[in-house]
Tab-separated table of C-alpha atoms in Angstrom:
chain	number	residue	atom	x	y	z
C	1	UNK	CA	-0.015	0.318	0.194
C	2	UNK	CA	1.611	3.531	-1.027
C	3	UNK	CA	0.735	6.705	0.784
C	4	UNK	CA	0.228	9.837	-1.789
C	5	UNK	CA	-0.461	12.910	-0.646
C	6	UNK	CA	-1.493	14.912	2.336
C	7	UNK	CA	-4.407	13.760	4.490
C	8	UNK	CA	-7.440	16.369	3.799
C	9	UNK	CA	-7.219	18.319	6.847
C	10	UNK	CA	-9.106	21.681	6.197
C	11	UNK	CA	-6.955	24.854	7.060
C	12	UNK	CA	-8.013	24.987	10.704
C	13	UNK	CA	-4.898	26.811	12.540
C	14	UNK	CA	-5.579	30.085	11.248
C	15	UNK	CA	-7.377	32.743	13.358
C	16	UNK	CA	-10.168	34.041	11.796
C	17	UNK	CA	-10.316	35.497	8.584
C	18	UNK	CA	-13.319	37.546	8.155
C	19	UNK	CA	-13.573	41.068	8.361
C	20	UNK	CA	-15.329	41.513	11.690
C	21	UNK	CA	-12.623	38.642	13.238
C	22	UNK	CA	-9.684	40.327	11.194
C	23	UNK	CA	-8.296	41.855	14.556
C	24	UNK	CA	-5.945	40.220	16.571
C	25	UNK	CA	-4.576	40.888	19.865
C	26	UNK	CA	-0.978	41.630	20.716
C	27	UNK	CA	0.292	41.973	24.365
C	28	UNK	CA	2.490	44.591	22.876
C	29	UNK	CA	-0.350	46.494	21.717
C	30	UNK	CA	-0.388	48.999	18.620
C	31	UNK	CA	0.577	52.589	18.106
C	32	UNK	CA	-2.919	53.351	19.244
C	33	UNK	CA	-2.056	51.868	22.597
C	34	UNK	CA	-5.448	49.426	22.566
C	35	UNK	CA	-3.765	46.123	22.256
C	36	UNK	CA	-5.369	45.127	18.848
C	37	UNK	CA	-3.736	45.389	15.300
C	38	UNK	CA	-4.518	44.190	11.762
C	39	UNK	CA	-2.139	41.540	10.800
C	40	UNK	CA	1.125	42.856	11.094
C	41	UNK	CA	3.356	44.061	7.917
C	42	UNK	CA	4.157	41.690	4.926
C	43	UNK	CA	5.025	38.954	6.772
C	44	UNK	CA	1.162	38.420	8.419
C	45	UNK	CA	-0.399	39.774	5.381
C	46	UNK	CA	0.558	37.230	2.791
C	47	UNK	CA	3.072	38.837	0.824
C	48	UNK	CA	6.241	36.959	-0.117
C	49	UNK	CA	9.373	38.765	1.473
C	50	UNK	CA	12.826	38.892	0.510
C	51	UNK	CA	12.178	36.416	-2.981
C	52	UNK	CA	14.674	35.930	-5.667
C	53	UNK	CA	13.180	35.843	-9.343
C	54	UNK	CA	12.387	32.187	-10.015
C	55	UNK	CA	9.821	30.663	-11.913
C	56	UNK	CA	6.936	29.280	-9.953
C	57	UNK	CA	6.536	25.718	-8.563
C	58	UNK	CA	4.086	23.415	-9.698
C	59	UNK	CA	2.560	21.884	-6.581
C	60	UNK	CA	2.599	18.408	-7.900
C	61	UNK	CA	6.373	18.619	-8.404
C	62	UNK	CA	6.233	18.066	-4.603
C	63	UNK	CA	4.412	14.663	-4.842
C	64	UNK	CA	5.928	11.775	-4.287
C	65	UNK	CA	4.932	7.888	-3.186
C	66	UNK	CA	5.373	6.384	0.042
C	67	UNK	CA	4.910	2.981	1.387
C	68	UNK	CA	2.558	2.750	4.535
C	69	UNK	CA	5.323	0.444	6.293
C	70	UNK	CA	7.451	3.469	6.185
C	71	UNK	CA	5.167	5.804	8.228
C	72	UNK	CA	6.531	5.656	11.846
C	73	UNK	CA	3.763	4.766	14.341
C	74	UNK	CA	6.306	5.607	17.491
C	75	UNK	CA	9.218	7.374	17.978
C	76	UNK	CA	12.574	5.743	18.097
C	77	UNK	CA	13.436	4.144	21.525
C	78	UNK	CA	16.143	5.518	22.848
C	79	UNK	CA	14.968	9.333	21.198
C	80	UNK	CA	18.640	9.786	19.952
C	81	UNK	CA	18.789	6.553	18.043
C	82	UNK	CA	16.733	7.630	15.168
C	83	UNK	CA	18.411	7.677	12.223
C	84	UNK	CA	20.022	10.857	10.647
C	85	UNK	CA	20.520	11.893	7.152
C	86	UNK	CA	23.366	13.942	6.762
C	87	UNK	CA	23.758	16.523	3.833
C	88	UNK	CA	25.411	20.017	3.264
C	89	UNK	CA	23.863	23.271	1.200
C	90	UNK	CA	27.406	24.216	0.306
C	91	UNK	CA	28.807	20.630	-0.723
C	92	UNK	CA	26.342	18.522	-3.004
C	93	UNK	CA	28.167	15.469	-2.527
C	94	UNK	CA	28.166	15.340	1.042
C	95	UNK	CA	25.751	12.386	2.181
C	96	UNK	CA	26.160	10.556	5.375
C	97	UNK	CA	23.832	8.081	7.257
C	98	UNK	CA	24.350	8.451	10.697
C	99	UNK	CA	22.080	8.901	14.158
C	100	UNK	CA	20.806	11.502	16.457
C	101	UNK	CA	23.099	10.452	18.743
C	102	UNK	CA	25.781	11.810	16.290
C	103	UNK	CA	24.965	15.750	16.633
C	104	UNK	CA	27.979	16.152	19.103
C	105	UNK	CA	30.503	15.148	16.476
C	106	UNK	CA	29.060	16.997	13.902
C	107	UNK	CA	28.657	20.375	16.037
C	108	UNK	CA	30.811	22.854	17.499
C	109	UNK	CA	30.789	26.002	19.604
C	110	UNK	CA	30.379	28.101	16.306
C	111	UNK	CA	26.486	26.534	16.589
C	112	UNK	CA	23.436	27.322	18.217
C	113	UNK	CA	20.450	24.750	17.944
C	114	UNK	CA	17.402	26.663	18.500
C	115	UNK	CA	13.987	24.659	19.393
C	116	UNK	CA	10.507	25.328	19.747
C	117	UNK	CA	9.262	25.176	23.089
C	118	UNK	CA	5.670	25.145	22.485
C	119	UNK	CA	3.278	22.749	24.321
C	120	UNK	CA	1.013	20.013	22.268
C	121	UNK	CA	-2.655	20.312	24.601
C	122	UNK	CA	-4.524	17.305	24.260
C	123	UNK	CA	-6.925	19.183	21.853
C	124	UNK	CA	-9.002	16.219	20.331
C	125	UNK	CA	-12.426	15.720	22.056
C	126	UNK	CA	-15.486	13.027	21.762
C	127	UNK	CA	-18.504	14.147	23.056
C	128	UNK	CA	-22.347	13.050	22.748
C	129	UNK	CA	-25.021	15.379	20.561
C	130	UNK	CA	-27.160	16.277	23.587
C	131	UNK	CA	-30.606	16.363	21.104
C	132	UNK	CA	-30.126	13.220	19.414
C	133	UNK	CA	-27.411	11.577	21.643
C	134	UNK	CA	-25.226	10.934	18.564
C	135	UNK	CA	-21.319	10.175	18.979
C	136	UNK	CA	-19.315	13.518	18.015
C	137	UNK	CA	-15.651	13.872	17.617
C	138	UNK	CA	-14.057	17.402	17.319
C	139	UNK	CA	-10.490	19.282	17.452
C	140	UNK	CA	-10.104	22.273	19.878
C	141	UNK	CA	-8.229	24.914	17.710
C	142	UNK	CA	-7.423	28.146	19.726
C	143	UNK	CA	-9.642	30.510	22.024
C	144	UNK	CA	-11.833	33.203	20.738
C	145	UNK	CA	-11.047	36.403	22.796
C	146	UNK	CA	-13.512	37.976	20.833
C	147	UNK	CA	-16.376	36.755	22.578
C	148	UNK	CA	-18.086	38.380	25.628
C	149	UNK	CA	-17.949	34.748	27.293
C	150	UNK	CA	-15.561	31.865	26.728
C	151	UNK	CA	-16.228	30.665	23.032
C	152	UNK	CA	-13.482	28.086	21.236
C	153	UNK	CA	-12.685	27.880	17.391
C	154	UNK	CA	-13.284	23.957	16.782
C	155	UNK	CA	-13.269	21.349	13.863
C	156	UNK	CA	-16.277	19.195	14.723
C	157	UNK	CA	-16.895	15.981	12.478
C	158	UNK	CA	-20.811	16.588	11.597
C	159	UNK	CA	-22.024	17.411	8.162
C	160	UNK	CA	-25.730	18.469	9.500
C	161	UNK	CA	-25.092	20.420	12.465
C	162	UNK	CA	-26.805	23.890	12.691
C	163	UNK	CA	-26.414	26.858	15.037
C	164	UNK	CA	-28.094	26.405	18.551
C	165	UNK	CA	-26.867	22.398	18.365
C	166	UNK	CA	-25.000	21.357	21.539
C	167	UNK	CA	-22.470	19.195	22.648
C	168	UNK	CA	-21.507	17.529	25.889
C	169	UNK	CA	-17.822	16.290	26.094
C	170	UNK	CA	-16.806	13.120	27.693
C	171	UNK	CA	-14.080	12.131	30.380
C	172	UNK	CA	-11.374	10.080	29.318
C	173	UNK	CA	-13.635	7.255	31.118
C	174	UNK	CA	-16.782	7.956	28.965
C	175	UNK	CA	-18.664	9.827	31.582
C	176	UNK	CA	-19.878	13.024	31.358
C	177	UNK	CA	-17.692	16.120	31.785
C	178	UNK	CA	-20.589	18.749	32.367
C	179	UNK	CA	-18.574	20.780	29.568
C	180	UNK	CA	-20.962	22.055	27.167
C	181	UNK	CA	-20.179	23.303	23.458
C	182	UNK	CA	-23.018	25.366	21.847
C	183	UNK	CA	-22.510	25.910	18.350
C	184	UNK	CA	-22.783	29.383	17.277
C	185	UNK	CA	-21.826	29.689	13.758
C	186	UNK	CA	-19.910	27.554	11.012
C	187	UNK	CA	-16.659	29.777	10.594
C	188	UNK	CA	-15.666	27.593	7.302
C	189	UNK	CA	-16.974	25.032	4.610
C	190	UNK	CA	-14.623	22.618	6.158
C	191	UNK	CA	-16.083	22.155	9.243
C	192	UNK	CA	-14.830	24.920	11.829
C	193	UNK	CA	-17.428	25.936	14.004
C	194	UNK	CA	-17.308	29.053	16.327
C	195	UNK	CA	-18.420	27.448	19.984
C	196	UNK	CA	-19.692	28.823	23.249
C	197	UNK	CA	-18.215	26.894	26.197
C	198	UNK	CA	-19.979	26.236	29.395
C	199	UNK	CA	-18.161	25.185	32.333
C	200	UNK	CA	-19.622	25.159	36.032
C	201	UNK	CA	-16.084	25.250	37.144
C	202	UNK	CA	-14.879	27.740	34.928
C	203	UNK	CA	-11.677	26.199	34.621
C	204	UNK	CA	-9.002	27.759	31.591
C	205	UNK	CA	-8.650	25.847	28.582
C	206	UNK	CA	-5.562	24.018	29.498
C	207	UNK	CA	-7.541	22.598	32.565
C	208	UNK	CA	-10.495	21.565	30.580
C	209	UNK	CA	-8.516	19.829	27.776
C	210	UNK	CA	-6.409	17.798	30.615
C	211	UNK	CA	-9.639	16.165	31.620
C	212	UNK	CA	-11.291	15.766	28.382
C	213	UNK	CA	-8.954	15.960	25.443
C	214	UNK	CA	-6.731	13.261	23.691
C	215	UNK	CA	-3.635	13.533	21.511
C	216	UNK	CA	-3.883	15.165	18.650
C	217	UNK	CA	-2.180	12.911	16.378
C	218	UNK	CA	-1.724	13.354	13.072
C	219	UNK	CA	-4.442	11.009	10.766
C	220	UNK	CA	-1.351	9.590	8.596
C	221	UNK	CA	-0.317	7.876	12.524
C	222	UNK	CA	-3.661	6.891	13.755
C	223	UNK	CA	-4.504	5.365	10.110
C	224	UNK	CA	-1.333	3.052	10.112
C	225	UNK	CA	-1.886	1.853	13.705
C	226	UNK	CA	-5.328	1.126	12.801
C	227	UNK	CA	-4.194	-1.068	9.443
C	228	UNK	CA	-1.383	-2.568	11.448
C	229	UNK	CA	-3.704	-3.029	14.639
C	230	UNK	CA	-1.850	-1.603	17.043
C	231	UNK	CA	-3.321	-0.374	19.942
C	232	UNK	CA	-1.197	2.414	21.655
C	233	UNK	CA	-2.852	4.077	25.073
C	234	UNK	CA	-3.327	8.257	24.757
C	235	UNK	CA	-1.484	8.286	27.940
C	236	UNK	CA	1.164	7.044	26.205
C	237	UNK	CA	1.121	9.777	23.383
C	238	UNK	CA	0.677	12.278	25.500
C	239	UNK	CA	4.328	11.471	26.897
C	240	UNK	CA	5.886	10.465	23.162
C	241	UNK	CA	4.243	13.574	21.021
C	242	UNK	CA	5.960	15.812	23.451
C	243	UNK	CA	9.083	17.467	23.209
C	244	UNK	CA	11.352	17.767	26.332
C	245	UNK	CA	11.461	21.838	25.613
C	246	UNK	CA	7.781	22.223	26.087
C	247	UNK	CA	7.195	24.932	28.319
C	248	UNK	CA	3.915	25.814	30.546
C	249	UNK	CA	0.759	26.885	28.360
C	250	UNK	CA	-0.513	30.044	28.265
C	251	UNK	CA	1.046	33.460	28.343
C	252	UNK	CA	-0.500	34.674	24.748
C	253	UNK	CA	-2.799	34.707	22.431
C	254	UNK	CA	-2.938	31.300	21.679
C	255	UNK	CA	-2.978	28.311	24.518
C	256	UNK	CA	-0.849	25.920	22.788
C	257	UNK	CA	-0.347	23.609	19.842
C	258	UNK	CA	-2.287	20.829	18.105
C	259	UNK	CA	0.633	19.290	16.478
C	260	UNK	CA	4.174	18.875	17.766
C	261	UNK	CA	7.478	20.569	16.430
C	262	UNK	CA	8.273	17.024	15.692
C	263	UNK	CA	12.274	17.774	15.335
C	264	UNK	CA	12.205	18.590	18.720
C	265	UNK	CA	11.560	15.195	19.531
C	266	UNK	CA	14.776	13.509	19.254
C	267	UNK	CA	16.132	15.129	22.286
C	268	UNK	CA	16.629	13.964	25.685
C	269	UNK	CA	18.871	15.429	28.723
C	270	UNK	CA	21.545	13.179	28.063
C	271	UNK	CA	22.255	14.360	24.397
C	272	UNK	CA	21.530	17.929	25.188
C	273	UNK	CA	24.104	17.359	28.052
C	274	UNK	CA	26.777	15.817	25.369
C	275	UNK	CA	26.094	18.837	22.688
C	276	UNK	CA	26.820	21.361	25.839
C	277	UNK	CA	30.078	19.395	26.620
C	278	UNK	CA	30.939	19.960	22.529
C	279	UNK	CA	30.315	23.796	22.700
C	280	UNK	CA	27.067	23.894	21.269
C	281	UNK	CA	24.687	26.720	22.647
C	282	UNK	CA	20.947	26.280	22.470
C	283	UNK	CA	18.066	28.961	22.228
C	284	UNK	CA	14.204	28.541	22.610
C	285	UNK	CA	11.686	30.414	20.651
C	286	UNK	CA	8.317	29.693	20.418
C	287	UNK	CA	5.323	28.986	17.350
C	288	UNK	CA	2.223	27.566	18.348
C	289	UNK	CA	1.351	25.053	15.628
C	290	UNK	CA	-2.070	24.796	14.160
C	291	UNK	CA	-3.873	22.369	12.408
C	292	UNK	CA	-3.492	24.131	9.177
C	293	UNK	CA	0.522	22.737	8.917
C	294	UNK	CA	-1.267	19.661	7.702
C	295	UNK	CA	-3.255	20.977	5.114
C	296	UNK	CA	-2.172	19.721	1.477
C	297	UNK	CA	-1.241	22.593	-0.963
C	298	UNK	CA	-4.010	22.637	-3.484
C	299	UNK	CA	-3.109	25.630	-5.354
C	300	UNK	CA	-1.502	24.895	-9.029
C	301	UNK	CA	1.633	26.800	-7.722
C	302	UNK	CA	2.930	26.480	-4.373
C	303	UNK	CA	3.339	30.651	-4.259
C	304	UNK	CA	-0.223	30.537	-4.597
C	305	UNK	CA	-1.026	28.680	-1.418
C	306	UNK	CA	-3.294	30.435	0.991
C	307	UNK	CA	-0.838	30.075	3.862
C	308	UNK	CA	-2.050	29.458	7.121
C	309	UNK	CA	-1.519	31.570	10.339
C	310	UNK	CA	0.737	30.706	13.408
C	311	UNK	CA	1.766	32.963	16.424
C	312	UNK	CA	5.117	33.102	17.608
C	313	UNK	CA	7.534	34.637	19.937
C	314	UNK	CA	11.418	34.898	20.396
C	315	UNK	CA	11.203	35.330	23.867
C	316	UNK	CA	14.336	34.563	25.693
C	317	UNK	CA	15.830	33.308	22.408
C	318	UNK	CA	15.902	36.780	20.814
C	319	UNK	CA	19.867	36.810	21.136
C	320	UNK	CA	20.118	34.553	17.853
C	321	UNK	CA	18.786	37.303	16.160
C	322	UNK	CA	22.230	39.317	16.253
C	323	UNK	CA	24.398	36.746	17.461
C	324	UNK	CA	27.823	36.133	15.247
C	325	UNK	CA	27.127	32.615	15.129
C	326	UNK	CA	25.707	29.623	12.871
C	327	UNK	CA	21.895	29.199	13.681
C	328	UNK	CA	20.672	25.751	13.140
C	329	UNK	CA	16.763	25.827	13.560
C	330	UNK	CA	15.840	22.462	15.327
C	331	UNK	CA	12.300	21.548	12.949
C	332	UNK	CA	10.189	24.126	10.473
C	333	UNK	CA	8.709	25.697	13.139
C	334	UNK	CA	11.935	27.283	15.183
C	335	UNK	CA	13.001	28.150	11.024
C	336	UNK	CA	9.854	30.109	10.337
C	337	UNK	CA	9.747	31.717	13.637
C	338	UNK	CA	13.412	33.009	13.005
C	339	UNK	CA	12.668	33.728	9.446
C	340	UNK	CA	9.570	35.815	10.434
C	341	UNK	CA	11.353	38.057	12.965
C	342	UNK	CA	14.022	38.717	10.441
C	343	UNK	CA	11.529	40.835	8.529
C	344	UNK	CA	11.115	43.207	11.246
C	345	UNK	CA	13.301	45.840	12.700
C	346	UNK	CA	14.023	45.742	16.474
C	347	UNK	CA	12.191	45.977	18.577
C	348	UNK	CA	10.616	43.205	17.346
C	349	UNK	CA	7.034	42.536	18.865
C	350	UNK	CA	6.503	40.128	21.506
C	351	UNK	CA	3.996	38.015	19.614
C	352	UNK	CA	3.743	37.846	15.767
C	353	UNK	CA	1.027	36.513	13.847
C	354	UNK	CA	3.018	35.008	10.879
C	355	UNK	CA	1.613	33.236	7.466
C	356	UNK	CA	5.293	33.370	5.558
C	357	UNK	CA	5.255	31.119	3.124
C	358	UNK	CA	9.007	29.768	2.251
C	359	UNK	CA	9.611	28.081	-1.047
C	360	UNK	CA	12.230	27.971	-3.374
C	361	UNK	CA	13.021	31.473	-4.458
C	362	UNK	CA	13.411	32.653	-1.018
C	363	UNK	CA	16.426	34.374	0.575
C	364	UNK	CA	17.231	33.110	3.807
C	365	UNK	CA	18.090	36.150	6.514
C	366	UNK	CA	19.104	33.992	9.603
C	367	UNK	CA	18.765	30.268	9.485
C	368	UNK	CA	21.908	28.684	8.183
C	369	UNK	CA	21.396	24.574	9.014
C	370	UNK	CA	18.083	22.982	10.011
C	371	UNK	CA	17.373	19.667	11.214
C	372	UNK	CA	13.962	18.474	10.082
C	373	UNK	CA	12.006	15.522	9.559
C	374	UNK	CA	10.756	13.758	6.448
C	375	UNK	CA	7.766	15.631	5.612
C	376	UNK	CA	4.484	14.696	3.127
C	377	UNK	CA	3.566	15.066	-0.097
C	378	UNK	CA	2.511	18.260	-1.250
C	379	UNK	CA	3.041	20.473	1.981
C	380	UNK	CA	4.290	23.789	2.925
C	381	UNK	CA	7.120	21.948	4.825
C	382	UNK	CA	8.446	20.330	2.290
C	383	UNK	CA	8.313	23.271	-0.045
C	384	UNK	CA	10.575	25.024	2.635
C	385	UNK	CA	13.094	22.317	2.633
C	386	UNK	CA	12.632	22.537	-1.243
C	387	UNK	CA	13.491	26.337	-0.693
C	388	UNK	CA	16.482	25.633	1.813
C	389	UNK	CA	18.611	22.905	-0.250
C	390	UNK	CA	20.395	24.665	-3.330
C	391	UNK	CA	18.982	21.961	-5.933
C	392	UNK	CA	15.533	22.607	-4.843
C	393	UNK	CA	12.702	20.280	-5.107
C	394	UNK	CA	14.767	17.884	-7.671
C	395	UNK	CA	17.235	17.587	-4.579
C	396	UNK	CA	14.444	16.626	-1.876
C	397	UNK	CA	13.063	14.312	-3.691
C	398	UNK	CA	16.570	12.294	-4.853
C	399	UNK	CA	17.184	12.456	-1.235
C	400	UNK	CA	13.929	11.295	-0.140
C	401	UNK	CA	14.281	8.487	-2.577
C	402	UNK	CA	17.360	7.390	-1.067
C	403	UNK	CA	15.580	7.606	2.372
C	404	UNK	CA	13.019	4.881	1.080
C	405	UNK	CA	15.589	2.832	-0.316
C	406	UNK	CA	17.766	2.537	3.355
C	407	UNK	CA	13.922	2.217	5.129
C	408	UNK	CA	14.416	5.476	6.787
C	409	UNK	CA	11.010	6.415	9.081
C	410	UNK	CA	8.797	9.341	7.665
C	411	UNK	CA	6.706	11.672	9.036
C	412	UNK	CA	5.971	13.044	12.726
C	413	UNK	CA	7.485	9.891	14.481
C	414	UNK	CA	10.227	9.387	12.224
C	415	UNK	CA	13.817	10.015	11.206
C	416	UNK	CA	15.177	13.074	10.406
C	417	UNK	CA	17.466	14.813	7.883
C	418	UNK	CA	20.608	17.352	9.286
C	419	UNK	CA	21.297	20.150	6.325
C	420	UNK	CA	24.603	21.764	7.316
C	421	UNK	CA	25.344	25.043	5.647
């Protein structure tokens, strides 16, 4: 069986785009001192920054076929035993097959590894339709702060739902939680709904999700497990699908992520200690990953794709923007954060809503190396890697074919590629 193309997941990670919801909150405020602003500058308005003139890339060029047996259904154990393909932007002949554990021998004091410290929330939920008793499944996307009462943006799998319907969420043991979602309006044709949230205990969203939520594993992992007859407890995935860098939820316009920054899953405290002994420095930034990260590119050309928005901040990692060091982004989310802020002059906003799309022809400003997993066909993540390697998508697909021949494990729980300067 082959796996082709990205799963048909709607663009659910973006803040609402309608005019009445277009304003977005920034703790830093705007020039009017209100704390509200329109999506900032060119990075968040969909314009493409610092592009080298080049032909547009047909989306079909990002297609490839993968045998489902190569989809990783759980991380390598131990984490640093995952395989590592090593290539170089400046040396097209360099190709090594190592392990994540070899990173301390590959990097030195001139390097800074930049990690994403976002926390994955247990964003999947199940419940029952109060009117009919029917089973309902959904996904929390983000809180809606533009409502007078508690409200969420969600994705709900129900074709015939209409405003006014109510869903009572279930706890992990199947009992009623007392949390009721009241459907207000459909916010996209793909199944996104604005819902009011009723909770007698008035708990913050992370506490509610801890009680009722399930790990938001990508559909391709759940599907591969089901077809292979694998049953992994959710409690196990809650631990496996979280990086060691995950910080506390909250503190910004979005509470957390609905997908993991998967390159960070390869690291352990022991590996970090060895990297530190090699002189490698580290920094942490935050990008809260939205469900739009799974949305396949449907436009004819990659550059025409309506890129989803995600919130990011530099925080204590801001020093890397001006550091005379070699920045190695751990994952596409760290890379997207650094490049988004590279287009803003200091002082840089505390939080930035970015829809920066990186593809071949993009002129990189801060990231010089990248550690990244093997990505889905026709995805913006694959387009980013194609924009990072000098040989573009042709080089990426050639390396992916080599990875398949050598039985590398693909996608979120899979192996990785280190792209050195």
